[in-house]
Amino acid sequence: MLECLWLIPALPFAGFLVLSLAGRRLSHRAIALVGAGSIGLSAAVAGMVALGFIAAPPRGHAFTQTLWIWLDTAQFRPAVAFYLDPLSLVMILVVTFVGFLIHLYSTEFMIREEGYSRFFAYMNLFIGFMLTLVLADNFLLLYMGWEGVGLCSYLLIGFWYEEPQNGYAARKAFIVTRFGDTAMAVGLFLIFTHLGTLQIQDTMLRARELWPAGSTLPTVAALLLLGGAVGKSAQLPLQTWLPDAMAGPSPVSALIHAATMVTAGVYLIARNHVLFSLAPAVLTLVAVVGAVTLLLAGFSALTQHDIKRVLAYSTISQIGYMFLALGVGAWSAAIFHFMIHAFFKALLFLGAGAIILALDYEHNMFKMGGLRRQLPVTFWTFLIASGALSAVPLVTAGFYSKDLIIWQAYASTRGGMWLWAAGIAGALLTSMYTFRMVILTFFGPPGMEVSRRPGWRMTLPMAVLAVLSLTAGFLDVPRSLGGIPVLSNFLKRALPAAISAGVRVGREGLFEAISGTVSLVGILLIYLFIRRIPRFTEKLVHSGAGAFLHRLWFAGWGFDLLYDRIVVHPYVWLARINRNDVIDRFYRWIAWINRLASCGLSRTQTGRIRSYALGITLGAVIILGLVVFL
Amino acid sequence: MILIWLIMVPTAGGLLAWLLGRRHAGWPKWVALVTLVIDLSLGAGLAAQCFGEMGITLGGPWLVRIQLSWIPELGISFFLAADGLSLVLVLLTGFLGIIAVASSWIEIKERTGFFYFNLLWVLAGITGVFLALDLFLFYFFWEMMLIPMYFIIVIWGHENQVYAATKFFLFTQISGLLMLVSILGLYFIHAHNTGVYTFNYLQLLSTHLRPTTAMWLMLGFLIAFVVKLPAVPFHSWLPDAHTEAPTAGSVILAGLLLKTGAYGLLRFVVPLFPSAAFVFAPVAMVLGVVAILYGALLAFAQTDLKRLVAYTSVSHMGFVLLGVFAWNRLALQGVVMQIICHGISTGALFFLVGALQERLHTRDLNRMGGLWSAMPRMGGSAMVFALASLGLPGLGNFVGEFLVLLGTYRANIPMAVLASLGLIGSTVYSLWIMQRTFHGPMKEDWKPVDLSIRETAVMGAMIAMIVWLGIFPQPVFTFVRPSLEKLEQITDLADSIRRIDRLETAVFLSTTGAPAGFQREDHP
Amino acid sequence: MTSTPLAQVLMLAGLLFSLGLVGVLVRRNIMFMLLSIEIMLNAAGLAFVAAGSRWGSPDGQVMFLFIITMAAAEVSVGLALVIQLYHRLKTLDTDAARTLRG
């Protein structure tokens, strides 16, 4: 059963090939079948592989399947090989299953678009690369998946290529992540040079042997890998590309910029936990980056008009939670939150897509309103997902995953008060911006007329995801509430358990209660601000300090402006003034001197006999003189 | 014998094309195509045969050789030999030659006979350069590549052709003359040492030289190859020559002529003057990094599409210069891969630019845009090669660039980091190309036609090649490895001196018993 | 007969030569240029004869015969060229023949 592992990435790649070569000649039905079907098959195979893995775990809880040796030169032998362990298993299940649901949704969402086959070709290619990334046995193959998902992200953000802004957003995404990717590449060079291999498990073993904890080499290596992770996962300081990436179609945002690609950084750090554990300074940095990002993004989300931008900042914020978890050593908590987040965030984006489609591509929430009667299914699923995002206690899955992280931020040996406080503040912000979105969109007087209602192909995936957003949390119920951490146990083989600083179960219960209360308080607060005291809120927003903060948060804390000034403008300016290549001037100058000399010398050819005679005479005199006197 | 055929077939074909061109303008292109197909098949057959016999290498890496005496009084012989490296490059020559002929199928309308004559003689010259082991013969073929190329640019080029062709000619000729001085210097010193006057490469390899002399002679050779490569600051000829040349000219210039410079570095500069090259290596690495970054910056700034692609060649060949002087096995393999893949990807890009120019009659990026909907096949092909240019894994260029950087990291960390920044620069210009030509709104009312069958076939073949090289590059590495043996011996010595300085290596040696760098990795 | 000192004759020859040279360089009329060239030739011949007389060898006189013959040939060709020049340019001014300039 496990031998079918290679099919999981191969099927989407096959789908891509079929659609890119023959796509234009196929009917919409056929395209949808191939596009969504390949992912569906892949998900089915993944399910079977999972069953096989759980029922009869291989030796060491890890299975490697080598397809061929990619390169073999000078002791560098990366193979195209897949590695299956509990961590990658969870990842592929989420990627294929959520991917399939989103593909199904897209078959209806994109139906009126020209480029239907192109869309599914790119989406399939993306899933193929994402699965390669997650299943990669060595860093080189992982890097290939890494760059591949970046490519597909670029292609899909810029899907509606006729608008130059979309192209700009797509390029911004690719280039900003490229900065991170380059750092990661240098990290790979370092790892190979000092450890002699790029095979991930081998590097972990050797790093543990050779590198003492806290020394320079693992710290630099981990830092460089963190650079890559930060780029792909849109964390500080490379988070600027994600809000603009919302220029792509909503299914793209759901799949790539919520559920899968942006979590690649989380996966990278989790996969290399040994290396990061050898560099405690970097782990602390990971936690701090996560904490700061989640707060910054939360504030920004509170001020946005565009419904998708709220969700984008929300994604940045939630991934900040995952980074926070990784940084404090709560590895499986991060993966748990990744899974739950994939469910509810994809659902939120799909819901937003349904709304946008229904309102003829209107994104501005302030123009919406009162949609709960007109789009009931969308409303209920959106509400459930929002609840999960806000970590509404006990009923939603988000409660279990996010609060596990917040708890670990306090309880773990690497955690502390500040990190916990950041987590709690972030939770408050999350509830506030989430329900601001819900209230503005679904409640209040109707803003626009609905022109299209979503069909079954859109509502079914949303419903499935809604159910998961409610129930998937029960996979890892904390002991304080009397549950069994199923997921953590499963992941224990691949990821070390979080080390708690010896706090009692009772304490945990108290903290859970605090988190739950905070999320509910957030919902209440925003309801008050918008519905009960709207004029006060208006005044607050327009007052001096309030307006400044509002503008600052709306512009993502000014990072875009900063990068524009420091990086983009100087580069473009430098390129422009040097367009004709200053070095060429040197050669043109040589040619010019030549021409000058030539002109000068040709003046001696006067055509006059007398001057020639003079020349001869002078020459003869000089030569004779030289001969006689030397 | 077959080596002589590899050179003679294009030469004869060229003459035939010229003669037939007087009768009918349509015949020369067919003659050229058939000639090159024959040439490529000969080369492929030879390569296949040698690949099969790889285990039985007699007398070093030379797979085929032929030596006839030519002017024995001066020590000049007609000595051709092929090893893995030269054979791979000869195959590349045949392949890109066919692409060049295909690209000028309808583009060249006047004096077709003379055009294909020049084209085939350039290819014959290039093949000769890759196969010659007698230095005099090498110089002969070096010049033979030059003059037909000049004619191609001057007669069938675009607006500024005379300027561009003259510049190209002067740069290459002057640097070639410096190389001639070095060749003669080597010749005379060898004669002075041993009493034997010879131009034979294999015999000259063991010439004993004083360090300063070696440095000067090496610089003479280096100048010629570095101008051809081209390395900053000798790259000025390239944008003009590439832009003004007709499509076939650009394909051959970028795909093959630049590679002769790289080949020269690998075959002559390093083996003939190892210690001088080692001393010079840091300077060369800096030049390589400068080329990578400066080329990327310049590429981004251009508004002429062809000029932009030309500057990307400068950037990519910077990796080659860096890799050769990084003194590292990995980097050398990366250099070979980069040479081959760059030839294919840049050749394809020039092919597409030529096709675009034929349809729109302009190369100005400010006027293009939104062409994807009208020409999806062309857009898709351009996308593939733009991605190859930026080094996407899964395509061949990534393998080359990654290996070069990996090897350079071993040698010199700051250089490797700076060169890696080139990856960002290449992303900027590659995506810029796509955005300006195929994405965005359509600026003028173009109604272009998508790729014809001939063009689609060419693109299909090149895409297949570049993807194949990206996923299964191993055959190339195995084939070329014996040729790099000598280079590797020289570089290993330097590398091991460097490694002993590293504490980690010493620790490693003590803990694992055997140095991990010197044993094969086994997967579980 | 008392022989004149060689130095004086050579000085005379030199003076004549310089006068002829200056004449060639300065005069614009081609007839006068030819005349000046004749003077230069005669000066050279004088030098030869003087030297021959000094060393008591007939070679000097022989050389002078050569010079006379050569001068005659040269003058005939030269005058033919002058006639052609006059036909084309309608003047004897050498500065008028300037079309072959750089």
XYZ file of N, CA, C and O in Angstrom, chain A residues 88 125 163 166 250 293 312 359 383 387 418 465 472 524 535 555 565 586 591 628:
80
model
N 4.625 14.198 7.536
C 4.280 14.382 6.125
C 2.926 13.762 5.821
O 2.213 14.223 4.934
N -0.657 21.765 -11.105
C 0.799 21.877 -10.982
C 1.174 22.280 -9.564
O 2.119 21.756 -8.970
N -4.974 42.793 -16.419
C -4.851 43.918 -15.498
C -3.415 44.038 -15.037
O -2.899 43.112 -14.429
N -2.557 43.050 -11.385
C -2.439 41.637 -11.032
C -1.036 41.146 -11.315
O -0.453 40.392 -10.533
N -10.553 33.812 -5.899
C -10.707 33.361 -4.518
C -10.293 31.921 -4.258
O -9.691 31.650 -3.209
N 4.370 39.327 14.548
C 3.583 39.302 13.307
C 2.111 39.161 13.605
O 1.272 39.835 12.994
N -6.582 37.973 4.335
C -5.146 37.839 4.097
C -4.368 38.175 5.363
O -3.493 37.416 5.788
N -22.118 39.150 -5.800
C -22.288 40.594 -5.902
C -21.527 41.175 -7.083
O -21.152 42.341 -7.092
N -20.211 31.743 9.203
C -20.299 31.995 10.636
C -19.533 30.944 11.421
O -18.791 31.257 12.363
N -16.333 31.547 13.716
C -16.255 31.087 15.095
C -14.976 30.314 15.336
O -14.299 30.497 16.359
N 5.281 37.134 28.381
C 5.119 38.067 27.272
C 4.500 37.376 26.065
O 3.596 37.893 25.421
N -16.256 21.563 4.818
C -15.239 22.266 5.606
C -15.837 22.809 6.897
O -15.166 22.858 7.939
N -13.121 18.736 13.862
C -11.727 18.272 13.811
C -10.960 18.607 15.063
O -9.913 18.029 15.334
N -18.147 40.348 21.599
C -19.064 41.294 22.234
C -18.631 42.730 21.968
O -19.432 43.596 21.597
N -21.656 55.853 16.381
C -21.161 57.201 16.215
C -19.907 57.434 17.022
O -19.003 58.136 16.577
N -2.323 50.591 6.020
C -1.212 50.422 5.082
C -0.237 49.370 5.560
O 0.910 49.362 5.148
N 10.879 52.408 -0.822
C 11.912 53.436 -0.743
C 13.306 52.827 -0.701
O 14.232 53.332 -1.319
N 33.623 53.669 -22.211
C 35.066 53.573 -22.346
C 35.448 53.162 -23.748
O 36.346 53.742 -24.370
N 37.080 54.570 -29.510
C 36.736 54.742 -30.922
C 36.768 56.222 -31.298
O 37.231 56.601 -32.382
N 74.138 60.746 -39.491
C 75.466 61.361 -39.351
C 75.853 61.525 -37.894
O 76.974 61.275 -37.502
